[in-house]
Amino acid sequence: MLQRPAAALTPTPELLAGRARRAWLLFTAVALAIIAAALYGAGLYGRSTEIEALATQGRTDANLKVALLRAVLENPRALPLLLSEDQQVHDALSARSSAAIDVLNRKLEGLVSGTKASVLYVTGTDGLAIASSNWREPESFVGSDYSFRAYFSGAMQTGTAEYFALGNVSKRPGLYISRRVDGASGPLGVVVVKMEFDQLESDWHEASRPAYVSDAHGVVLITSVPSWRFLTTEPLSRPMLAGIRASRQFGDAPLVPLPVTRPEALSDDVALVHALTPGSSDAEYLRLSTAIPSTPWRLDYLVPAEAPIAAAQREMRLLVLGVLVPLIAFAAYLLWRRQSAQMRIAAEQAARAELERRVVERTQDLSLARDRLQAEIADHRSTEAKLQVMQQELVQANRLATLGQVAAGVAHEINQPLATIRAYADNARVFLERKQSASAEENLGAIAALTERIGSITEELKAFARKGRTAAEPVELRSVIEGAVVLLRSRFAGRLDALAITLPPPALKVMGNRLRLEQVLINLFQNALEALEGRDGARVEVSAAETAEDVALVVSDNGPGIPPAILKSLFTPFNTSKEKGLGLGLVISKDIVADYGGRIDVSSSSQGTRFTIHLSKAGAA
């Protein structure tokens, strides 16, 4: 069976790029649709939850207002009952004497001041008021005819009545509570209590949350918005409107509908409405309605809903976005990753096909290049042979430089005892000329010892050249110091008085080699004496101190000190301030001390220089 090449089965990068663009367009459209749907659903959910929360809080507030209204109504309702049984009321209605009426006027005046009632008055069976709590005022109810009022006729018929109306004399709205006064031979009259709600409306007053009480016909009786009084919750029918006008219950009030429109019922007692309150524009409110027990009235309470609902929707939408955006971003990342993998595979396939094509093309080039490569290999071999010769020459040059440094060190270390030998030889010649053979033999013995010393130095330097070192052994520090002074005595004759040496006890021993340690001290003594040359009061102090860890040998002078530039690289080879110096003495001294586990510290100033040699104690763990 024939098979298509892999390049034909795998989409090209260009084809995949077109597919990727279409996929991203589709992904964007789907993501936008999901976001739009989620935002719409979040808005609905936020609206419903906020309305539920507002309704719950609103019901609580409405119930509190109803409870306050009922508390206000309870006391005035008891007054007519009590007064209908009062003897003074019976006497005034029965006798109609001025004295009895005066007593009743004063009684009513006293009662109204101690209650929350607006006015108390008593009428006869004909509806004329014979006594009133406001009998002293210009607008006294005494003599007024109230027979047309429903609270009078209702009390005469049923014994008690309640009626909300605009005052005939005072022109102030209020609730009239009446009760019939019965005598032995029949009705004597009616006791009336008028209750006004100014204080209640003041307590209810909250500009952003209107509340109002309406009667059975939908006329607003009590409200926290004064301009809404005697408006209606619904348009009144013509017969009903004519009957209310005829009764003069609400005077000349227009009895037009409230500015509450577009109700949207959510439940039996909850609706969304639009209301126009004084001093503000049209806004959305949640209206909660509840019946007022013991009355035919109903309380409506408006809770601002527009801003809270908008805030709840905004919060819910932000929450949804906070969840959706990361998810969509993650989905976009997965899509990008998948497309990137496909593009990478396609690119690799294309690159592989291109490579195969180039391999075929380059085969001939490689055949031609092979000959050139062989020629280049021959050139490389010739170059490599030349390079090896140059490397050998560099190694030889490095070896010669190293031998030069060692030779300089040998000359530096041997010149000291040679100078001493010459001084001893000159002295011996003088002693022989003077026939002082004993002194001459002593000098010759010293010369023999120094030649042995030179031999030992060359052996040590040979060992150094072989990258080895003399094994450490216990050495008396006192003998090391004395040996160094002996080697310097001839060279610095007359100047050794500057040495102030405090010799350590013979029992103090350090780990090292006497000859090599003497070389260290000779170098330090020599440097100090040369630095003090020509100075008055020259002094070199030498002392040793034993510590728990090691032995510190101190060599200090009162010379001019070491220049900072030299001090910074004091132990670097060929670093010296002397015209004929090689700069190797301190380097060799440091290496000798380090070979035996010690170290050299140096401090210098314009008052002098101090070298401290730390050596390991013999026998220390």
Coordinates of C-alpha atoms in Angstrom, one line a residue:
M1 CA 0.0 0.0 0.0
L2 CA 1.3 3.4 -0.9
Q3 CA 1.9 5.9 1.9
R4 CA 2.1 9.6 1.6
P5 CA 5.3 11.3 2.8
A6 CA 5.3 12.7 6.3
A7 CA 5.5 16.2 5.0
A8 CA 2.2 15.7 3.2
L9 CA 0.5 14.3 6.4
T10 CA 1.7 17.1 8.7
P11 CA 0.1 20.6 8.2
T12 CA 2.5 23.3 7.2
P13 CA 3.2 26.3 9.6
E14 CA 1.3 28.6 7.2
L15 CA -1.8 26.4 7.3
L16 CA -1.5 26.1 11.1
A17 CA -1.2 29.9 11.4
G18 CA -4.5 30.3 9.5
R19 CA -6.2 27.7 11.7
A20 CA -4.8 29.5 14.8
R21 CA -6.3 32.8 13.8
R22 CA -9.7 31.2 13.2
A23 CA -9.5 29.4 16.5
W24 CA -8.7 32.6 18.4
L25 CA -11.6 34.4 16.7
L26 CA -13.9 31.6 17.8
F27 CA -12.4 31.5 21.3
T28 CA -12.8 35.3 21.7
A29 CA -16.5 35.1 20.5
V30 CA -17.3 32.2 22.9
A31 CA -15.4 33.9 25.8
L32 CA -17.3 37.2 25.2
A33 CA -20.6 35.3 25.0
I34 CA -19.8 33.5 28.3
I35 CA -18.8 36.7 30.0
A36 CA -22.0 38.5 28.8
A37 CA -24.2 35.7 29.9
A38 CA -22.4 35.4 33.2
L39 CA -22.7 39.2 33.8
Y40 CA -26.3 39.1 33.0
G41 CA -27.0 36.2 35.3
A42 CA -24.9 37.8 38.0
G43 CA -26.9 41.0 37.6
L44 CA -30.2 39.1 38.0
Y45 CA -28.8 37.1 41.0
G46 CA -27.4 40.2 42.7
R47 CA -30.7 42.1 42.1
S48 CA -32.8 39.2 43.6
T49 CA -30.6 38.8 46.6
E50 CA -30.4 42.5 47.3
I51 CA -34.2 42.8 47.0
E52 CA -34.6 40.0 49.4
A53 CA -32.2 41.6 51.9
L54 CA -34.0 45.0 51.5
A55 CA -37.4 43.3 51.9
T56 CA -36.2 41.6 55.1
Q57 CA -34.9 44.8 56.6
G58 CA -37.8 46.8 55.3
R59 CA -40.3 44.4 56.9
T60 CA -38.5 44.9 60.2
D61 CA -38.7 48.7 59.9
A62 CA -42.3 48.6 58.8
N63 CA -43.3 46.5 61.7
L64 CA -41.6 48.9 64.1
K65 CA -43.5 51.8 62.6
V66 CA -46.8 49.8 62.9
A67 CA -46.0 49.1 66.6
L68 CA -45.3 52.7 67.2
L69 CA -48.6 53.7 65.6
R70 CA -50.5 51.2 67.7
A71 CA -48.9 52.5 70.8
V72 CA -49.9 56.0 70.0
L73 CA -53.5 54.9 69.4
E74 CA -54.0 52.9 72.6
N75 CA -54.2 55.7 75.2
P76 CA -56.7 57.9 73.3
R77 CA -59.0 55.0 72.7
A78 CA -59.4 54.5 76.4
L79 CA -60.5 58.1 77.1
P80 CA -64.0 57.9 75.5
L81 CA -64.8 54.7 77.4
L82 CA -63.8 56.2 80.7
L83 CA -65.6 59.6 80.1
S84 CA -68.8 57.9 78.9
E85 CA -69.1 56.5 82.4
D86 CA -68.0 59.7 84.2
Q87 CA -70.7 61.2 86.5
Q88 CA -69.7 64.8 85.6
V89 CA -70.3 64.1 81.9
H90 CA -73.7 62.6 82.8
D91 CA -74.6 65.6 84.9
A92 CA -73.6 68.1 82.2
L93 CA -75.6 66.3 79.5
S94 CA -78.6 65.8 81.8
A95 CA -78.8 69.2 83.5
R96 CA -77.3 71.4 80.9
S97 CA -76.6 73.9 83.6
S98 CA -73.8 76.4 83.3
A99 CA -72.2 75.2 86.5
A100 CA -72.1 71.5 85.4
I101 CA -70.8 72.5 81.9
D102 CA -68.1 74.7 83.4
V103 CA -67.0 71.8 85.7
L104 CA -66.9 69.5 82.6
N105 CA -64.9 72.0 80.5
R106 CA -62.3 72.3 83.2
K107 CA -62.2 68.5 83.6
L108 CA -61.7 68.0 79.8
E109 CA -59.0 70.7 79.8
G110 CA -57.1 68.9 82.6
L111 CA -57.4 65.5 80.9
V112 CA -56.1 66.6 77.5
S113 CA -53.0 68.1 79.0
G114 CA -52.0 64.8 80.6
T115 CA -52.7 62.7 77.5
K116 CA -51.5 62.6 73.9
A117 CA -55.0 63.6 72.7
S118 CA -55.4 66.8 70.6
V119 CA -58.8 67.8 71.9
L120 CA -61.7 66.3 74.0
Y121 CA -65.3 67.4 73.6
V122 CA -68.8 66.3 74.5
T123 CA -71.9 66.7 72.2
G124 CA -75.6 66.3 72.9
T125 CA -77.8 64.0 71.0
D126 CA -78.4 66.8 68.5
G127 CA -74.6 66.9 67.6
L128 CA -74.0 70.3 69.3
A129 CA -70.8 70.5 71.4
I130 CA -71.7 71.5 74.9
A131 CA -68.2 71.2 76.4
S132 CA -64.6 71.1 75.1
S133 CA -61.0 71.0 76.3
N134 CA -60.3 74.1 74.1
W135 CA -63.2 76.1 75.5
R136 CA -60.9 79.0 76.4
E137 CA -59.4 79.3 72.8
P138 CA -60.8 81.4 70.0
E139 CA -61.3 78.3 67.9
S140 CA -63.3 76.5 70.7
F141 CA -65.5 73.6 69.6
V142 CA -68.2 74.6 72.0
G143 CA -71.5 75.4 70.1
S144 CA -70.3 73.7 66.9
D145 CA -72.6 71.3 65.1
Y146 CA -71.0 67.9 64.4
S147 CA -74.2 66.0 63.5
F148 CA -73.0 65.6 60.0
R149 CA -69.8 63.8 61.0
A150 CA -69.7 60.1 60.6
Y151 CA -68.1 59.6 64.0
F152 CA -71.1 61.2 65.6
S153 CA -73.7 59.3 63.7
G154 CA -71.8 56.1 64.0
A155 CA -71.5 56.4 67.8
M156 CA -75.2 57.2 68.1
Q157 CA -76.0 54.1 66.1
T158 CA -73.5 51.5 67.3
G159 CA -72.1 53.0 70.5
T160 CA -68.6 53.7 69.2
A161 CA -66.9 54.9 66.1
E162 CA -63.5 56.0 64.7
Y163 CA -63.2 58.5 61.8
F164 CA -60.1 60.3 60.3
A165 CA -61.0 63.7 58.9
L166 CA -59.9 67.3 58.5
G167 CA -61.0 69.4 61.4
N168 CA -64.1 71.5 60.7
V169 CA -62.9 74.4 62.8
S170 CA -59.1 73.8 63.3
K171 CA -58.6 72.6 59.7
R172 CA -56.0 70.1 61.1
P173 CA -56.2 66.4 60.2
G174 CA -56.7 63.8 62.9
L175 CA -58.4 60.7 64.1
Y176 CA -61.7 61.2 65.9
I177 CA -62.6 58.4 68.4
S178 CA -66.2 58.7 69.7
R179 CA -68.4 56.8 72.2
R180 CA -72.1 57.2 73.1
V181 CA -73.0 58.3 76.6
D182 CA -76.1 56.3 77.8
G183 CA -78.5 57.4 80.5
A184 CA -81.3 55.7 82.4
S185 CA -83.9 56.8 79.8
G186 CA -81.7 56.6 76.7
P187 CA -78.7 58.2 75.0
L188 CA -77.5 61.5 76.5
G189 CA -74.8 62.4 74.0
V190 CA -71.4 61.5 72.6
V191 CA -67.8 61.9 73.9
V192 CA -65.2 62.6 71.2
V193 CA -61.4 62.4 71.4
K194 CA -59.4 63.9 68.5
M195 CA -55.9 62.4 68.0
E196 CA -53.3 64.2 65.8
F197 CA -50.2 62.5 64.5
D198 CA -47.7 65.4 64.2
Q199 CA -45.2 63.8 66.6
L200 CA -45.6 60.4 65.0
E201 CA -45.0 61.8 61.5
S202 CA -42.0 63.7 62.9
D203 CA -40.6 60.4 64.3
W204 CA -41.2 58.7 61.0
H205 CA -39.6 61.4 59.0
E206 CA -36.8 60.2 56.8
A207 CA -36.4 61.8 53.5
S208 CA -35.0 58.8 51.7
R209 CA -37.5 56.3 53.2
P210 CA -41.1 57.6 52.9
A211 CA -43.8 56.0 54.9
Y212 CA -47.6 56.6 54.7
V213 CA -50.8 55.2 56.1
S214 CA -53.9 54.9 53.9
D215 CA -57.5 54.1 54.7
A216 CA -59.8 51.6 53.1
H217 CA -60.4 53.9 50.1
G218 CA -56.7 54.4 49.5
V219 CA -56.6 58.0 50.9
V220 CA -53.2 58.8 52.6
L221 CA -54.0 59.8 56.2
I222 CA -50.6 59.8 58.0
T223 CA -47.3 60.3 56.1
S224 CA -43.7 61.2 56.7
V225 CA -44.0 63.3 53.5
P226 CA -46.4 66.2 54.3
S227 CA -47.1 67.0 50.7
W228 CA -48.5 63.5 50.2
R229 CA -51.3 63.8 52.7
F230 CA -54.8 63.2 51.3
L231 CA -53.3 61.9 48.0
T232 CA -54.6 58.4 47.0
T233 CA -52.8 55.2 46.3
E234 CA -55.2 54.5 43.4
P235 CA -57.4 56.8 41.3
L236 CA -60.9 57.1 43.1
S237 CA -64.1 56.4 41.2
R238 CA -66.5 59.3 40.5
P239 CA -69.2 58.1 43.0
M240 CA -66.7 57.5 45.8
L241 CA -65.0 60.9 45.1
A242 CA -68.4 62.6 45.2
G243 CA -69.3 61.0 48.5
I244 CA -66.0 62.0 50.2
R245 CA -66.5 65.6 48.9
A246 CA -70.0 65.7 50.3
S247 CA -68.9 64.5 53.7
R248 CA -66.2 67.2 53.9
Q249 CA -64.0 64.5 55.4
F250 CA -60.8 65.9 53.8
G251 CA -61.9 69.4 53.1
D252 CA -60.8 70.7 49.7
A253 CA -57.9 68.2 49.3
P254 CA -57.4 67.3 45.6
L255 CA -57.5 63.6 46.2
V256 CA -55.2 62.9 43.3
P257 CA -52.9 59.7 43.0
L258 CA -49.5 59.6 44.7
P259 CA -46.4 60.1 42.5
V260 CA -45.8 56.4 42.7
T261 CA -45.8 54.7 39.3
R262 CA -44.8 51.5 37.5
P263 CA -45.4 49.0 40.3
E264 CA -43.9 45.6 39.8
A265 CA -45.3 43.1 42.2
L266 CA -42.8 40.7 43.7
S267 CA -45.1 39.2 46.3
D268 CA -48.4 40.0 48.1
D269 CA -46.8 42.7 50.2
V270 CA -43.7 43.6 48.2
A271 CA -43.4 45.6 45.0
L272 CA -40.9 47.6 43.0
V273 CA -42.1 51.1 42.3
H274 CA -40.9 54.4 41.0
A275 CA -41.6 57.4 43.2
L276 CA -40.9 61.1 42.9
T277 CA -40.2 62.5 46.4
P278 CA -39.9 66.2 47.1
G279 CA -36.5 67.6 46.3
S280 CA -35.3 64.6 44.3
S281 CA -35.7 63.0 40.9
D282 CA -37.6 59.8 40.0
A283 CA -36.0 56.8 41.7
E284 CA -36.7 53.1 42.2
Y285 CA -38.1 52.0 45.6
L286 CA -39.1 48.7 47.2
R287 CA -42.6 49.2 48.6
L288 CA -43.6 47.0 51.6
S289 CA -47.3 47.0 52.6
T290 CA -48.7 45.7 55.9
A291 CA -52.1 45.9 57.5
I292 CA -52.4 47.8 60.8
P293 CA -54.2 45.7 63.4
S294 CA -57.4 47.1 65.0
T295 CA -57.8 49.6 62.1
P296 CA -58.9 49.4 58.5
W297 CA -55.7 51.2 57.6
R298 CA -52.6 50.0 55.7
L299 CA -49.0 51.1 56.0
D300 CA -46.8 51.5 52.9
Y301 CA -43.0 51.8 53.4
L302 CA -40.7 52.8 50.6
V303 CA -37.1 51.6 50.8
P304 CA -34.6 53.1 48.3
A305 CA -33.6 50.2 46.0
E306 CA -31.9 51.7 43.0
A307 CA -28.4 52.4 44.5
P308 CA -28.3 49.2 46.7
I309 CA -29.4 47.0 43.8
A310 CA -26.9 48.6 41.4
A311 CA -24.1 48.1 44.1
A312 CA -25.1 44.5 44.6
Q313 CA -25.2 43.9 40.9
R314 CA -21.8 45.5 40.4
E315 CA -20.3 43.5 43.3
M316 CA -21.7 40.2 41.9
R317 CA -20.5 41.0 38.4
L318 CA -17.0 41.8 39.7
L319 CA -17.0 38.5 41.6
V320 CA -18.0 36.7 38.5
L321 CA -15.3 38.5 36.5
G322 CA -12.8 37.6 39.2
V323 CA -13.7 33.9 38.7
L324 CA -14.2 33.9 34.9
V325 CA -11.3 36.0 33.8
P326 CA -8.6 33.6 35.4
L327 CA -10.5 30.6 33.9
I328 CA -10.7 32.1 30.5
A329 CA -7.0 33.2 30.7
F330 CA -6.1 29.6 31.7
A331 CA -8.1 28.3 28.8
A332 CA -6.4 30.8 26.5
Y333 CA -3.0 29.6 27.8
L334 CA -3.9 26.0 27.1
L335 CA -5.1 26.9 23.6
W336 CA -1.9 28.9 23.0
R337 CA 0.2 26.0 24.4
R338 CA -1.5 23.5 22.1
Q339 CA -1.1 25.7 19.1
S340 CA 2.5 26.4 20.0
A341 CA 3.2 22.6 20.2
Q342 CA 1.6 22.1 16.8
M343 CA 3.5 24.9 15.3
R344 CA 6.7 23.6 16.8
I345 CA 6.1 20.1 15.4
A346 CA 5.2 21.5 12.0
A347 CA 8.3 23.7 12.0
E348 CA 10.5 20.7 13.0
Q349 CA 8.9 18.7 10.2
A350 CA 9.5 21.5 7.7
A351 CA 13.1 21.9 9.0
R352 CA 13.7 18.2 8.7
A353 CA 12.4 18.2 5.1
E354 CA 14.6 21.2 4.3
L355 CA 17.5 19.5 5.9
E356 CA 17.1 16.4 3.8
R357 CA 17.0 18.5 0.7
R358 CA 20.1 20.3 1.8
V359 CA 21.9 17.1 2.6
V360 CA 21.4 15.9 -1.0
E361 CA 22.7 19.3 -2.3
R362 CA 25.6 19.3 0.1
T363 CA 26.8 15.8 -0.6
Q364 CA 28.6 17.0 -3.7
D365 CA 30.0 20.0 -1.8
L366 CA 31.3 17.7 0.9
S367 CA 33.1 15.6 -1.6
L368 CA 34.9 18.7 -2.9
A369 CA 35.5 19.9 0.6
R370 CA 37.1 16.6 1.6
D371 CA 40.2 17.3 -0.6
R372 CA 40.5 20.8 0.8
L373 CA 40.1 19.4 4.3
Q374 CA 43.0 17.0 3.8
A375 CA 45.2 19.9 2.7
E376 CA 44.2 21.9 5.7
I377 CA 44.9 18.9 8.0
A378 CA 48.4 18.8 6.6
D379 CA 48.8 22.5 7.3
H380 CA 47.4 22.0 10.8
R381 CA 50.0 19.2 11.5
S382 CA 52.8 21.5 10.4
T383 CA 51.4 24.3 12.6
E384 CA 51.0 21.9 15.6
A385 CA 54.7 20.8 15.2
K386 CA 55.8 24.5 15.3
L387 CA 53.5 25.1 18.3
Q388 CA 55.1 22.2 20.2
V389 CA 58.6 23.7 19.5
M390 CA 57.4 27.1 20.8
Q391 CA 55.9 25.5 23.9
Q392 CA 59.2 23.7 24.7
E393 CA 61.0 27.0 24.3
L394 CA 58.6 28.7 26.7
V395 CA 59.1 25.9 29.2
Q396 CA 62.8 26.4 29.0
A397 CA 62.5 30.1 29.4
N398 CA 60.3 29.6 32.5
R399 CA 62.9 27.2 33.9
L400 CA 65.7 29.7 33.4
A401 CA 63.7 32.4 35.1
T402 CA 63.1 30.2 38.1
L403 CA 66.7 29.2 38.2
G404 CA 67.6 32.9 38.1
Q405 CA 65.3 33.6 41.2
V406 CA 66.9 30.6 43.0
A407 CA 70.4 31.9 42.1
A408 CA 69.6 35.3 43.4
G409 CA 68.4 33.8 46.6
V410 CA 71.6 31.7 47.0
A411 CA 73.7 34.8 46.5
H412 CA 71.6 36.7 49.0
E413 CA 71.9 34.0 51.7
I414 CA 75.6 33.2 51.2
N415 CA 76.9 36.8 51.0
Q416 CA 76.2 37.3 54.7
P417 CA 78.5 34.6 56.1
L418 CA 81.1 35.3 53.3
A419 CA 81.3 38.9 54.5
T420 CA 81.8 37.7 58.0
I421 CA 84.5 35.2 56.8
R422 CA 86.4 38.0 55.1
A423 CA 86.2 40.2 58.2
Y424 CA 87.6 37.2 60.3
A425 CA 90.4 36.6 57.7
D426 CA 91.4 40.3 57.8
N427 CA 91.5 40.2 61.6
A428 CA 93.5 36.9 61.6
R429 CA 96.1 38.5 59.3
V430 CA 96.5 41.4 61.7
F431 CA 96.7 39.1 64.6
L432 CA 99.5 37.1 62.9
E433 CA 101.4 40.2 62.1
R434 CA 101.2 41.1 65.8
K435 CA 102.3 37.6 66.7
Q436 CA 98.9 37.0 68.5
S437 CA 98.6 33.4 67.4
A438 CA 95.8 32.5 69.9
S439 CA 93.5 35.2 68.6
A440 CA 94.4 34.3 65.0
E441 CA 93.6 30.6 65.7
E442 CA 90.3 31.7 67.2
N443 CA 89.4 33.6 64.1
L444 CA 90.5 30.7 61.9
G445 CA 88.2 28.4 63.9
A446 CA 85.3 30.9 63.4
I447 CA 86.1 30.9 59.6
A448 CA 86.0 27.1 59.6
A449 CA 82.6 27.1 61.4
L450 CA 81.3 29.7 58.9
T451 CA 82.4 27.6 55.9
E452 CA 80.5 24.7 57.4
R453 CA 77.5 27.1 57.8
I454 CA 77.8 28.0 54.1
G455 CA 77.8 24.4 53.2
S456 CA 74.7 23.8 55.3
I457 CA 73.0 26.8 53.6
T458 CA 73.8 25.4 50.1
E459 CA 72.4 22.1 51.2
E460 CA 69.2 23.8 52.5
L461 CA 68.9 25.7 49.2
K462 CA 69.4 22.5 47.3
A463 CA 66.6 21.0 49.3
F464 CA 64.5 24.0 48.5
A465 CA 65.3 23.7 44.8
R466 CA 64.0 20.1 45.1
K467 CA 60.7 21.5 46.5
G468 CA 61.4 19.8 49.8
R469 CA 62.1 21.1 53.3
T470 CA 64.1 20.2 56.4
A471 CA 62.1 18.3 58.9
A472 CA 61.1 20.3 62.0
E473 CA 62.7 19.5 65.3
P474 CA 62.8 21.1 68.8
V475 CA 65.2 24.0 68.8
E476 CA 66.3 26.3 71.6
L477 CA 65.0 29.8 70.7
R478 CA 67.8 31.4 72.8
S479 CA 70.6 29.7 70.7
V480 CA 68.9 30.7 67.4
I481 CA 69.0 34.4 68.5
E482 CA 72.6 34.1 69.7
G483 CA 73.7 32.5 66.4
A484 CA 72.1 35.3 64.3
V485 CA 73.9 37.9 66.4
V486 CA 77.2 36.1 65.8
L487 CA 76.7 36.2 62.0
L488 CA 76.0 39.9 62.1
R489 CA 78.7 40.9 64.5
S490 CA 81.5 41.4 61.9
R491 CA 79.2 43.2 59.3
F492 CA 77.7 45.6 61.8
A493 CA 80.6 46.1 64.1
G494 CA 80.0 49.2 66.2
R495 CA 76.3 49.2 65.5
L496 CA 75.2 46.1 67.4
D497 CA 74.9 48.3 70.5
A498 CA 71.5 49.3 69.1
L499 CA 70.3 45.7 69.6
A500 CA 68.4 45.4 72.9
I501 CA 67.8 41.6 73.3
T502 CA 65.8 40.0 76.1
L503 CA 66.9 36.4 75.7
P504 CA 64.3 33.7 76.5
P505 CA 65.1 30.9 79.0
P506 CA 67.1 28.0 77.6
A507 CA 64.2 25.6 78.2
L508 CA 62.0 27.5 75.7
K509 CA 62.1 25.5 72.5
V510 CA 60.2 25.9 69.2
M511 CA 59.6 23.5 66.3
G512 CA 61.9 24.2 63.3
N513 CA 65.5 24.1 62.0
R514 CA 68.2 26.3 63.7
L515 CA 69.9 27.3 60.5
R516 CA 66.8 28.3 58.7
L517 CA 65.4 30.2 61.7
E518 CA 68.8 32.0 62.0
Q519 CA 68.3 33.1 58.4
V520 CA 65.0 34.6 59.3
L521 CA 66.4 36.5 62.3
I522 CA 69.5 37.6 60.4
N523 CA 67.3 39.1 57.7
L524 CA 65.1 40.9 60.2
F525 CA 68.0 42.2 62.2
Q526 CA 69.8 43.3 59.1
N527 CA 66.8 45.2 57.8
A528 CA 66.2 46.9 61.1
L529 CA 69.9 48.0 61.5
E530 CA 70.1 49.2 57.9
A531 CA 66.8 51.2 58.4
L532 CA 68.4 52.9 61.5
E533 CA 71.7 53.8 59.9
G534 CA 72.7 57.4 60.6
R535 CA 69.8 58.0 63.1
D536 CA 70.4 59.2 66.7
G537 CA 69.0 57.0 69.4
A538 CA 68.7 54.0 67.1
R539 CA 67.2 51.0 68.9
V540 CA 66.2 47.5 67.9
E541 CA 64.3 45.6 70.6
V542 CA 64.1 41.8 70.5
S543 CA 61.9 39.8 72.9
A544 CA 60.0 36.5 73.1
A545 CA 56.7 35.7 74.8
E546 CA 55.1 32.3 75.4
T547 CA 51.4 31.9 75.0
A548 CA 49.1 28.9 75.4
E549 CA 49.2 28.2 71.6
D550 CA 52.6 29.3 70.4
V551 CA 55.8 31.5 71.0
A552 CA 55.7 35.1 69.7
L553 CA 59.2 36.5 68.8
V554 CA 59.0 40.3 68.4
V555 CA 61.6 42.4 66.5
S556 CA 60.8 46.1 66.6
D557 CA 62.8 49.3 65.7
N558 CA 62.3 53.0 66.0
G559 CA 63.2 53.7 62.4
P560 CA 61.2 55.8 59.9
G561 CA 58.9 52.9 59.1
I562 CA 58.1 51.2 55.8
P563 CA 56.5 53.3 53.0
P564 CA 52.8 52.4 52.5
A565 CA 53.4 51.4 48.8
I566 CA 56.1 48.9 49.9
L567 CA 54.1 47.7 53.0
K568 CA 51.1 46.8 50.9
S569 CA 53.1 44.1 48.9
L570 CA 55.9 43.5 51.5
F571 CA 56.0 39.7 51.0
T572 CA 55.9 39.9 47.1
P573 CA 59.1 38.8 45.3
F574 CA 61.4 41.6 44.1
N575 CA 59.5 44.2 46.1
T576 CA 62.2 46.3 47.8
S577 CA 63.0 49.9 48.8
K578 CA 66.8 49.3 48.7
E579 CA 68.9 50.4 45.7
K580 CA 70.8 47.1 45.6
G581 CA 68.2 44.9 47.2
L582 CA 66.6 41.9 45.4
G583 CA 63.4 41.9 47.4
L584 CA 63.7 38.2 48.3
G585 CA 64.7 38.2 52.0
L586 CA 61.3 38.7 53.5
V587 CA 59.7 36.3 51.0
I588 CA 62.2 33.6 51.9
S589 CA 61.7 34.3 55.6
K590 CA 58.0 34.0 55.3
D591 CA 58.3 30.7 53.5
I592 CA 60.7 29.3 56.1
V593 CA 58.3 30.2 59.0
A594 CA 55.3 28.9 57.1
D595 CA 57.1 25.6 56.5
Y596 CA 57.2 25.1 60.3
G597 CA 53.5 26.0 60.8
G598 CA 54.1 29.6 61.8
R599 CA 53.4 33.1 60.4
I600 CA 54.9 36.6 60.3
D601 CA 52.8 39.7 61.2
V602 CA 54.1 43.2 60.5
S603 CA 52.9 46.7 61.5
S604 CA 54.7 49.9 60.6
S605 CA 54.3 53.7 61.1
S606 CA 56.4 56.8 61.2
Q607 CA 57.5 55.8 64.8
G608 CA 59.0 52.5 63.7
T609 CA 58.3 48.9 62.4
R610 CA 57.3 45.8 64.4
F611 CA 57.7 42.2 63.1
T612 CA 56.1 39.4 65.1
I613 CA 57.1 35.8 64.4
H614 CA 54.7 33.2 65.6
L615 CA 56.3 29.7 66.0
S616 CA 54.9 26.4 67.3
K617 CA 56.1 25.4 70.7
A618 CA 58.0 22.2 70.9
G619 CA 56.0 19.5 72.6
A620 CA 52.6 21.3 72.1
A621 CA 49.7 19.1 71.0

